[in-house]
CSV table of C-alpha atoms in Angstrom, one decimal:
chain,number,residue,atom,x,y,z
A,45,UNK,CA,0.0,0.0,0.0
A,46,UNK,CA,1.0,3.8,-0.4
A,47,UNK,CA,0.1,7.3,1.6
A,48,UNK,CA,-2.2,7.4,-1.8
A,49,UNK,CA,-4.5,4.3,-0.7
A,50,UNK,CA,-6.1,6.4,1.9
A,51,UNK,CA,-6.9,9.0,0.5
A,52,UNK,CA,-10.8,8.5,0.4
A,53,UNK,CA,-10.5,8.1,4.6
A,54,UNK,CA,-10.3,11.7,4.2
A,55,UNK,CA,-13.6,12.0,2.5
A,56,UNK,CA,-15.4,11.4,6.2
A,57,UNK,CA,-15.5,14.2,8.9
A,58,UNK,CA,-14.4,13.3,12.2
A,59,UNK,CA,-13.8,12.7,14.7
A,60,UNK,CA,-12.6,9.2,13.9
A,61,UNK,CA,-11.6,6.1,15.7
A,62,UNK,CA,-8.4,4.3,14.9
A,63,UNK,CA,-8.0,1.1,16.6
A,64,UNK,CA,-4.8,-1.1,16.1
A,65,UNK,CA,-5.4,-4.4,17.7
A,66,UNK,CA,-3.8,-7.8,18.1
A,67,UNK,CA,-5.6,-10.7,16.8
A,68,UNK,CA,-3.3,-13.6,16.9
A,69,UNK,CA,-4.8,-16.7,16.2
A,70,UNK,CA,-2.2,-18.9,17.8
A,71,UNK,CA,-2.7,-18.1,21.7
A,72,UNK,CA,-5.1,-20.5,23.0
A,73,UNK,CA,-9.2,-19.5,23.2
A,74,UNK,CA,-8.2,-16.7,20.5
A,75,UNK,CA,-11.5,-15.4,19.5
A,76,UNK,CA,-12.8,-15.5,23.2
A,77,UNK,CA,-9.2,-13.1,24.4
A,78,UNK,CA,-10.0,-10.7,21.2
A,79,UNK,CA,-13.8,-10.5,22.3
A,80,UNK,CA,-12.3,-9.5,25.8
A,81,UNK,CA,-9.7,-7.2,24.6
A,82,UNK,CA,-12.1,-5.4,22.6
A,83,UNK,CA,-14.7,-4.8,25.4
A,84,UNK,CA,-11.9,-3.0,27.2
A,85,UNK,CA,-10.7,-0.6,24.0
A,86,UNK,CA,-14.2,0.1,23.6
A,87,UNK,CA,-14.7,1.3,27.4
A,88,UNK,CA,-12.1,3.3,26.6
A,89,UNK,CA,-13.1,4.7,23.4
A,90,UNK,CA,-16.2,5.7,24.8
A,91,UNK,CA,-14.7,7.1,28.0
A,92,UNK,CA,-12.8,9.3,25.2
A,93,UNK,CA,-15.7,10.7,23.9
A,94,UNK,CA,-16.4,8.3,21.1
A,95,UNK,CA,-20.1,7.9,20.2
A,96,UNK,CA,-21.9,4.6,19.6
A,97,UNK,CA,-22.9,4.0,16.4
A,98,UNK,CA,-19.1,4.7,15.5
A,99,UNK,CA,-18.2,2.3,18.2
A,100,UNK,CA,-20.8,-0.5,17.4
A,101,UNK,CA,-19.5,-0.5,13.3
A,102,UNK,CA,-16.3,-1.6,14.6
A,103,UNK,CA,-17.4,-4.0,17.2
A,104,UNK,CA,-19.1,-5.9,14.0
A,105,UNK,CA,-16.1,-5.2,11.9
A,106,UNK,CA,-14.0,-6.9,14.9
A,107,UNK,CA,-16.3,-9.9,15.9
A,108,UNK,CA,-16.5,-10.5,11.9
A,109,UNK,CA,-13.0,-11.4,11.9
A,110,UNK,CA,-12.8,-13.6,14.7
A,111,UNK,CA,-11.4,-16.5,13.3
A,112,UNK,CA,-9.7,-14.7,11.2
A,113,UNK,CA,-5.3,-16.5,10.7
A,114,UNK,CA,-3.5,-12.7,10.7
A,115,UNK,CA,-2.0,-11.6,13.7
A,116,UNK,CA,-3.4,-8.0,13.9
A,117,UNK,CA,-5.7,-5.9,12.9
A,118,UNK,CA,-6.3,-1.9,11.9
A,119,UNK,CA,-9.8,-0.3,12.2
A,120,UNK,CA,-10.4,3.6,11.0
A,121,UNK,CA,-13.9,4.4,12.0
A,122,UNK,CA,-16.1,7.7,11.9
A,123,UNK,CA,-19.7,9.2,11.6
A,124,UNK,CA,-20.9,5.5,12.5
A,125,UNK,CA,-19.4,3.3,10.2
A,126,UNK,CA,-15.7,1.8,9.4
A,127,UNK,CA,-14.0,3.4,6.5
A,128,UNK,CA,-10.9,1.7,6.5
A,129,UNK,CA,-10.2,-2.1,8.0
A,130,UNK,CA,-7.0,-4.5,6.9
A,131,UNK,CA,-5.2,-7.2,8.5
A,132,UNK,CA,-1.6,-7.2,9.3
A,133,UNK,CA,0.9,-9.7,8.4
A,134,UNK,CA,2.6,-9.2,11.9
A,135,UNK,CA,1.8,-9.0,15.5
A,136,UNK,CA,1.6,-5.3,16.5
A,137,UNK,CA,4.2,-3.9,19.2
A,138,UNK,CA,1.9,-1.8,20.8
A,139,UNK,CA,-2.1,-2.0,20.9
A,140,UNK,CA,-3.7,1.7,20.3
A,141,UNK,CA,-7.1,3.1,20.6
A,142,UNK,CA,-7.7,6.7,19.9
A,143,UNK,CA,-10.4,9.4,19.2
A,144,UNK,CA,-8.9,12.1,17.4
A,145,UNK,CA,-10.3,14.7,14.8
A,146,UNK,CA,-8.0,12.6,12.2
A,147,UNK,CA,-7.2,9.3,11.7
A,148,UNK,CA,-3.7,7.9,13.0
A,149,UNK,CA,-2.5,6.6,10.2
A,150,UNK,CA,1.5,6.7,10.9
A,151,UNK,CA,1.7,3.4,12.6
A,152,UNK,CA,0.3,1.4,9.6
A,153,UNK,CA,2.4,3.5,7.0
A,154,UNK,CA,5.4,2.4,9.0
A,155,UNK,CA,4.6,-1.1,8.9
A,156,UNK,CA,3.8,-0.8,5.2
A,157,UNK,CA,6.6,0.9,4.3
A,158,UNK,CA,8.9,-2.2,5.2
A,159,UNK,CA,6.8,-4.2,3.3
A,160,UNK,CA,8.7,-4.1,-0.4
A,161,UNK,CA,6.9,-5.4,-3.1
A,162,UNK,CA,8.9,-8.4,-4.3
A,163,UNK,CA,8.8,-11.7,-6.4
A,164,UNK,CA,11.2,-14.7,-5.3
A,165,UNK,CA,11.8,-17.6,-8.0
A,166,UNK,CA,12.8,-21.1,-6.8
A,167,UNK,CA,14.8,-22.4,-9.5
A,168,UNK,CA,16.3,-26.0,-10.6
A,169,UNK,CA,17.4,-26.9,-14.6
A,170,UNK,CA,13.7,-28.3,-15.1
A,171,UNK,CA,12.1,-24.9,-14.5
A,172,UNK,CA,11.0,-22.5,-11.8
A,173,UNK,CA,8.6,-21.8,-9.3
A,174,UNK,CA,7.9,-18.2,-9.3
A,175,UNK,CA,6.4,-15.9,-6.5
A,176,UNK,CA,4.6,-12.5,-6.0
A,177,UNK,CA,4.5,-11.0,-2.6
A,178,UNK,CA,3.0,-7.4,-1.8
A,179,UNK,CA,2.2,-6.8,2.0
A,180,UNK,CA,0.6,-9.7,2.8
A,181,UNK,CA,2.4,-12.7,4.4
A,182,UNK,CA,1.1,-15.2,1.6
A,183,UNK,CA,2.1,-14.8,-2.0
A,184,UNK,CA,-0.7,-13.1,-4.3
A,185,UNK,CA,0.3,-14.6,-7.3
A,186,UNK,CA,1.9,-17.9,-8.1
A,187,UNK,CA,3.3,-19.4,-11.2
A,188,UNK,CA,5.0,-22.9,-12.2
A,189,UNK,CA,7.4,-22.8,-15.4
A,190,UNK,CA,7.8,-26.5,-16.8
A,191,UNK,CA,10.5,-26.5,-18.9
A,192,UNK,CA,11.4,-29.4,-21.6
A,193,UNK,CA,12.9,-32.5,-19.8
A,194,UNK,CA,14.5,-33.0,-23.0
A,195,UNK,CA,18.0,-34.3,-22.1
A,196,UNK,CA,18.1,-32.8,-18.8
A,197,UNK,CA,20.5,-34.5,-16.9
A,198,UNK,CA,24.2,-34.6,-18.3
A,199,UNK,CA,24.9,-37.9,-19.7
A,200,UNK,CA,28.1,-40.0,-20.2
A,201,UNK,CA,27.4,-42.2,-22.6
A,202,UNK,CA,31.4,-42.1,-24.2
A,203,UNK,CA,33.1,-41.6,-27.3
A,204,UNK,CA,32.2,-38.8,-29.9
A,205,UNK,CA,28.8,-38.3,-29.1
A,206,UNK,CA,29.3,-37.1,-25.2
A,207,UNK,CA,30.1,-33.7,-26.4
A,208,UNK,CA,26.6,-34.0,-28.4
A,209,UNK,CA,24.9,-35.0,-25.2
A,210,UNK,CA,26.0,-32.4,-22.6
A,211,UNK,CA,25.4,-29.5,-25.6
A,212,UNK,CA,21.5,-30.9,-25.7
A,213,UNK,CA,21.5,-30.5,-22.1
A,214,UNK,CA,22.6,-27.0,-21.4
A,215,UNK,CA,20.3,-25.9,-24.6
A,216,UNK,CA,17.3,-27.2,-22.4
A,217,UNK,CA,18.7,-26.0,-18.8
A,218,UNK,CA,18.8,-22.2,-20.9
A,219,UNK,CA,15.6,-22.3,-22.8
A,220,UNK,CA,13.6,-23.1,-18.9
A,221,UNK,CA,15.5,-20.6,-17.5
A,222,UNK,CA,14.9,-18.1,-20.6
A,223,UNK,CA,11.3,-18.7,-19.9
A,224,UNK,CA,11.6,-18.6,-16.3
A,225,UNK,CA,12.8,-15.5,-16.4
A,226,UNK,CA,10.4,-13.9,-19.0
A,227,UNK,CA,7.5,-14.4,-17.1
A,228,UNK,CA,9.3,-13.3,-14.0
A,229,UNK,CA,9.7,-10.3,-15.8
A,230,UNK,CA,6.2,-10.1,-16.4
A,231,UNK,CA,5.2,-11.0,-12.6
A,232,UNK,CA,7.7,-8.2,-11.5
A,233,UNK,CA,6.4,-5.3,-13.7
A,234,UNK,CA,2.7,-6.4,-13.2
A,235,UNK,CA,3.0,-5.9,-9.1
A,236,UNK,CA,5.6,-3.0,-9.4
A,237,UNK,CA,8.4,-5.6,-7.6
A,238,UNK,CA,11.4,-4.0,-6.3
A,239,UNK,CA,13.5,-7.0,-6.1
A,240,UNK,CA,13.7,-9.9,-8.0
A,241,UNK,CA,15.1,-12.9,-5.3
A,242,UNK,CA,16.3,-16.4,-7.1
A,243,UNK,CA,17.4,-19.6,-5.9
A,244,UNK,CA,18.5,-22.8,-6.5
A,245,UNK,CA,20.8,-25.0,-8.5
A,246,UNK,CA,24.1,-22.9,-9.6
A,247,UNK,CA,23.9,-23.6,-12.8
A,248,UNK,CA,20.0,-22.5,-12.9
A,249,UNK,CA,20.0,-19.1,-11.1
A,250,UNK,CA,23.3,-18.0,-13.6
A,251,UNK,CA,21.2,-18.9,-16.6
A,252,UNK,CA,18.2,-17.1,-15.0
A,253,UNK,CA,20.0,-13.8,-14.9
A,254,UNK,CA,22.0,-14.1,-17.6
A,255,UNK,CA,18.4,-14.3,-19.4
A,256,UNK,CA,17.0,-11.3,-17.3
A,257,UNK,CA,15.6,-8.2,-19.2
A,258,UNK,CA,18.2,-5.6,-18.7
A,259,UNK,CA,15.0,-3.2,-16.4
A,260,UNK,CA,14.8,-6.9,-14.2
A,261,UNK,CA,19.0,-7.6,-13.7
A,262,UNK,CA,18.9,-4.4,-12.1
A,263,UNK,CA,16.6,-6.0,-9.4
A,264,UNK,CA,18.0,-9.5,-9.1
A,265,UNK,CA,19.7,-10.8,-6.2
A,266,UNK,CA,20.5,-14.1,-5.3
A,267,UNK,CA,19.4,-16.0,-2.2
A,268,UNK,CA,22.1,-18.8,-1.0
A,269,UNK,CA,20.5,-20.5,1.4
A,270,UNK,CA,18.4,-23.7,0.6
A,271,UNK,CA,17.8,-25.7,-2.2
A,272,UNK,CA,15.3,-24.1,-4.8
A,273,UNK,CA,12.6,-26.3,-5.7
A,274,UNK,CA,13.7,-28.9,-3.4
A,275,UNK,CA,11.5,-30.2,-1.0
A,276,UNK,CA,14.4,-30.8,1.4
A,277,UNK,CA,13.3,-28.7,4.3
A,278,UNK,CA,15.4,-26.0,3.9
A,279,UNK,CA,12.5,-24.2,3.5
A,280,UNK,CA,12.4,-21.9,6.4
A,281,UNK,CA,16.0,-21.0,5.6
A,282,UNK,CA,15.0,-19.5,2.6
A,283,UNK,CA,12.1,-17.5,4.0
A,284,UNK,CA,14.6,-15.9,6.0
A,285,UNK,CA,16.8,-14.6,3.9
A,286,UNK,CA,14.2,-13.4,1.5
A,287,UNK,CA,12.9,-11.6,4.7
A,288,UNK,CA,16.5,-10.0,5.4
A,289,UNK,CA,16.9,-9.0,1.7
A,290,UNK,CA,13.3,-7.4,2.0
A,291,UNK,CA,14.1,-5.3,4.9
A,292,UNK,CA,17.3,-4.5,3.8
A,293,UNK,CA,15.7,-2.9,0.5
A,294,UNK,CA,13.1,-1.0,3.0
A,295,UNK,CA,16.1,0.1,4.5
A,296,UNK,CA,17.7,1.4,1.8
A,297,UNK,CA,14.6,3.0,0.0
A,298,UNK,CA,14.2,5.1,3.5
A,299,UNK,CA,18.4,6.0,3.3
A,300,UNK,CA,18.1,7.3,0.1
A,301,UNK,CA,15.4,9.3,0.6
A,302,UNK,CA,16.9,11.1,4.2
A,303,UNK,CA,20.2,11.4,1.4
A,304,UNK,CA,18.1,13.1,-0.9
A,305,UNK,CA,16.7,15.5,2.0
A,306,UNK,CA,20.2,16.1,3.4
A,307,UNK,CA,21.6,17.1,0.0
A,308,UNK,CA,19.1,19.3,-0.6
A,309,UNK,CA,18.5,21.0,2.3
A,310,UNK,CA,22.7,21.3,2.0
A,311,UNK,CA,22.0,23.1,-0.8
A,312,UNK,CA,19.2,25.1,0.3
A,313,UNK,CA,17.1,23.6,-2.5
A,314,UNK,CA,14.5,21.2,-2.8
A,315,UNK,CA,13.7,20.7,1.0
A,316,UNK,CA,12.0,21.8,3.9
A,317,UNK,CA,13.2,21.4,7.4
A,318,UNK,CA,11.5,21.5,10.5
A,319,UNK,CA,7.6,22.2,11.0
A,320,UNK,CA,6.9,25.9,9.8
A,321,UNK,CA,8.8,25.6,6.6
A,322,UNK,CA,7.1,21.9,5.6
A,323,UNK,CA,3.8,23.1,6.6
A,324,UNK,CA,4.6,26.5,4.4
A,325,UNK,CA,5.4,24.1,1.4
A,326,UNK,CA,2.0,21.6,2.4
A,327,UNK,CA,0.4,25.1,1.6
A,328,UNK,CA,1.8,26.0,-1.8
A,329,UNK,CA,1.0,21.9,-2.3
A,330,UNK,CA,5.1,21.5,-3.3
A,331,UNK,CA,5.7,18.7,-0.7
A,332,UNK,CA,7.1,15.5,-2.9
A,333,UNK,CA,7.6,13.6,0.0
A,334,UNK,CA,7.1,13.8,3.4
A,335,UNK,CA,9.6,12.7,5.8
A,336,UNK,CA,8.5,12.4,9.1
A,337,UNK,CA,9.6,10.9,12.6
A,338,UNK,CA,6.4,9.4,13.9
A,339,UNK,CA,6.1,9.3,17.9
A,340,UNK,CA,2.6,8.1,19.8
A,341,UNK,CA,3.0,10.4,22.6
A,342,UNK,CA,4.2,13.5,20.6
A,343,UNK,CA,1.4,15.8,21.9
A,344,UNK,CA,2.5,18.5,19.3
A,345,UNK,CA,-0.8,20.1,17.6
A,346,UNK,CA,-1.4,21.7,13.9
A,347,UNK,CA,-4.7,23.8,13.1
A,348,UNK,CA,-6.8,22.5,9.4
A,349,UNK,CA,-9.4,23.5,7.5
A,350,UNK,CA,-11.8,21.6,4.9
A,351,UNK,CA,-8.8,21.8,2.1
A,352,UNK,CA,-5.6,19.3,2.2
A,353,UNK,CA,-3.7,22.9,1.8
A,354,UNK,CA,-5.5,24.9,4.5
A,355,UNK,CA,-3.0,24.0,7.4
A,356,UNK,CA,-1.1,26.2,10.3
A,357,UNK,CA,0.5,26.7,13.3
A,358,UNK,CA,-1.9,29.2,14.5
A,359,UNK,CA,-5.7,29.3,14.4
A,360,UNK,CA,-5.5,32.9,13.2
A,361,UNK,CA,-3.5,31.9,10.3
A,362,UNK,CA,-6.7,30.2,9.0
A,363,UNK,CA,-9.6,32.3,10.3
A,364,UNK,CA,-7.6,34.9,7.9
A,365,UNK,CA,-8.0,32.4,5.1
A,366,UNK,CA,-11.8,32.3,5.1
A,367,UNK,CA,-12.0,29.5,7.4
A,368,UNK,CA,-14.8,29.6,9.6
A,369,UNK,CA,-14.6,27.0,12.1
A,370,UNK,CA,-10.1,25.3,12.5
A,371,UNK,CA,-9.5,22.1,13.9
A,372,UNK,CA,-6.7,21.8,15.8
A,373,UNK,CA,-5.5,17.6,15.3
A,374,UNK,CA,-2.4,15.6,16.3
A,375,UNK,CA,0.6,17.2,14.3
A,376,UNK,CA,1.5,14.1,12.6
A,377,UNK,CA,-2.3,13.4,11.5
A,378,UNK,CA,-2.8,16.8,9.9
A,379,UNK,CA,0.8,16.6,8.1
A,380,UNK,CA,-0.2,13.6,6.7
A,381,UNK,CA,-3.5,14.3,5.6
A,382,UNK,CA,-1.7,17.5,3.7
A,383,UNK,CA,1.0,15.1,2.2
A,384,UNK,CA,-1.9,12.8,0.8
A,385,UNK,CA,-4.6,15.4,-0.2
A,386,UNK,CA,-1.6,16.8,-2.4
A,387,UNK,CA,-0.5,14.1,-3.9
A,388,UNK,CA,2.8,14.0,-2.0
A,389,UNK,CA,4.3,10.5,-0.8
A,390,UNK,CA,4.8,9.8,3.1
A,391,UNK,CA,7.8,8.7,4.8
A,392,UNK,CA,8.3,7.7,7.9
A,393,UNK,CA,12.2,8.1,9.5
A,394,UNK,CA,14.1,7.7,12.5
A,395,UNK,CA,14.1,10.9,14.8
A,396,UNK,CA,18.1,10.8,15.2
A,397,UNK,CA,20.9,10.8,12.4
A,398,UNK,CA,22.9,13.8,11.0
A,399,UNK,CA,20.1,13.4,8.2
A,400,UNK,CA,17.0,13.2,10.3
A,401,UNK,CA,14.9,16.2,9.3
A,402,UNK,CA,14.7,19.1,12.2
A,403,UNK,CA,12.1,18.0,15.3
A,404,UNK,CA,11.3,15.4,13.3
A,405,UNK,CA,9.9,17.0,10.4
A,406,UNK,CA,10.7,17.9,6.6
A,407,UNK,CA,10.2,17.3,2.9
A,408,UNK,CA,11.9,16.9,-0.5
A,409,UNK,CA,10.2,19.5,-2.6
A,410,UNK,CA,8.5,19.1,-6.2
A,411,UNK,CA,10.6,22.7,-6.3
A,412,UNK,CA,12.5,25.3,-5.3
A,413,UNK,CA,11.4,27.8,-2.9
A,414,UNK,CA,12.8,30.7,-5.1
A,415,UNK,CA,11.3,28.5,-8.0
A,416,UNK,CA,8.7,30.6,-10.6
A,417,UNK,CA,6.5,27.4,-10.6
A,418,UNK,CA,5.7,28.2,-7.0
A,419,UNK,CA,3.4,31.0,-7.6
């Protein structure tokens, strides 16, 4: 998922409800322990100033997924019915409940953001068995290449004709591995995959990116551990180094990004540091993407109006605008909201780091401050 998906959770007025909830499956009398941890968030929801009918859509939305195999779960509720709900792929490290004037969305973008679209391909000289993860702990898409067994294995049968016989063999160990990595190719592009992970037999995973489109190669990486197609339990070894090549590419993604911030705000260019000057640039709608260091029990506040853009650090700011009525929300929440109503992308970063944006806040610009196209 990106900031992008939830846009239409702004469409609702608040005050909304965002539950984040464990749901694990695996602890004994499961559905009983959620149906009790749910009657005490929604004491305290209501003890916050939540209002029934709000509270009584997620209670459905709750009890309907008892039973349910994912480990937690995230609820955005307002005006009486649920307007977001997804499972997560992990077991939350902390449970939250709040009633805010915006949704808290943060906590979900930071577990999405770690979540890099990927396809892994377990390969032997018969073929490949190809795999397309998103976010989600299972694979949305899987594929089987058969390849010819046509002289397959590498034969000794002696005099002139050996040389014959191994030729034939590595003509069919490269045409499965052309095809494997074809319609790899056509996996990746199709769910926007960031890395490409193979493994398997030697031989296999150098013909399969040897056969890579030049856009794919760039993506490939090769996973040592376990034994491709092989049912030969190594299984779980491969799952975990897919994982660490995953989160390593999350890692990355989010370096690059503070790199891009630190040069430009170096230069004095292309970035905004702190929270007046990124909530100036929410207002001109010049925010590319929003870097921001996301903290549960940062109290700080921001005033909004109807508009993505109509955002400030003082209520006056906006009553001088035309707006009638400001909402003051959680800082984070109304940045956010900004980023996504302006088609900006959200990141969230680490507070500390000689690149970490100023009290936790900034942006890599669409432009220059000085910049004509800013109006």
């Amino acid at each position: 998922m990106q900031a992008a998906d939830l846009a239409p959770l702004y469409d609702a007025s608040g005050p909304y409800v965002s539950v984040y909830i464990d749901t694990d499956p695996a602890v004994g009398n499961a559905d009983q322990q959620l149906e009790s941890r749910w009657r005490s968030v929604r004491e305290v929801l209501a003890a916050d100033g939540a209002d029934d009918a709000t509270l009584d859509a997620l209670e459905k939305a709750v009890r309907r997924d008892t039973g349910s195999q994912a480990p937690a779960q995230v609820l955005f509720a307002s005006g009486g019915a649920v307007r977001y709900s997804r499972h997560l792929s992990e077991a939350l490290t902390r449970e939250l409940a709040v009633v805010e004037p915006l949704p808290y969305v943060t906590p979900l973008l930071s577990w999405a953001q770690l979540r890099v679209p990927h396809v892994v391909v377990l390969a032997d000289r018969t073929g490949a068995d190809i795999s397309a993860f998103t976010d989600r702990a299972d694979a949305i898409f899987t594929d089987e290449v058969k390849g010819s067994n046509d002289e397959i294995r590498r034969v000794s049968p002696g005099g002139w004709s050996q040389m014959r016989y191994q030729h034939r063999a590595e003509d069919s160990w490269e045409r499965n591995m052309a095809e494997a990595a074809d319609q790899a190719s056509r996996i990746a592009d199709a769910i926007g995959a960031e890395l490409v992970l193979v493994n398997g037999d030697i031989r296999a995973v150098q013909l399969f990116r040897d056969h890579a489109p030049k856009h794919l190669a760039r993506r490939v990486e090769v996973v040592e551990s376990g034994g491709g197609r092989a049912k030969d339990g190594s299984e779980e070894l491969v799952s975990a180094e897919v994982a660490e090549h995953v989160l390593a590419a999350a890692v990355a993604k989010t370096t690059a990004f503070l790199q891009k911030f630190e040069e430009e705000r170096g230069q004095n260019d292309r970035a905004s540091d702190g929270v007046e000057a990124t909530v100036e640039a929410l207002t001109r709608a010049q925010v590319e993407t929003l870097l921001l260091h996301d903290n549960a029990d940062d109290e700080r506040k921001l005033w909004f109006g109807p508009d993505p853009t109509l955002v400030a650090t003082e209520r006056q700011t906006l009553i001088d605008l035309g707006v009638e009525e400001p909402q003051q929300g959680r800082l984070s929440d109304v940045l956010v909201r900004a980023a996504v109503g302006t088609g900006a992308d959200v990141r969230i970063v680490l507070g500390t780091g000689a690149a970490a944006p100023t009290d936790g806040v900034g942006a890599v610009l669409r432009f220059a401050l000085g910049d004509p196209a800013a109006g």
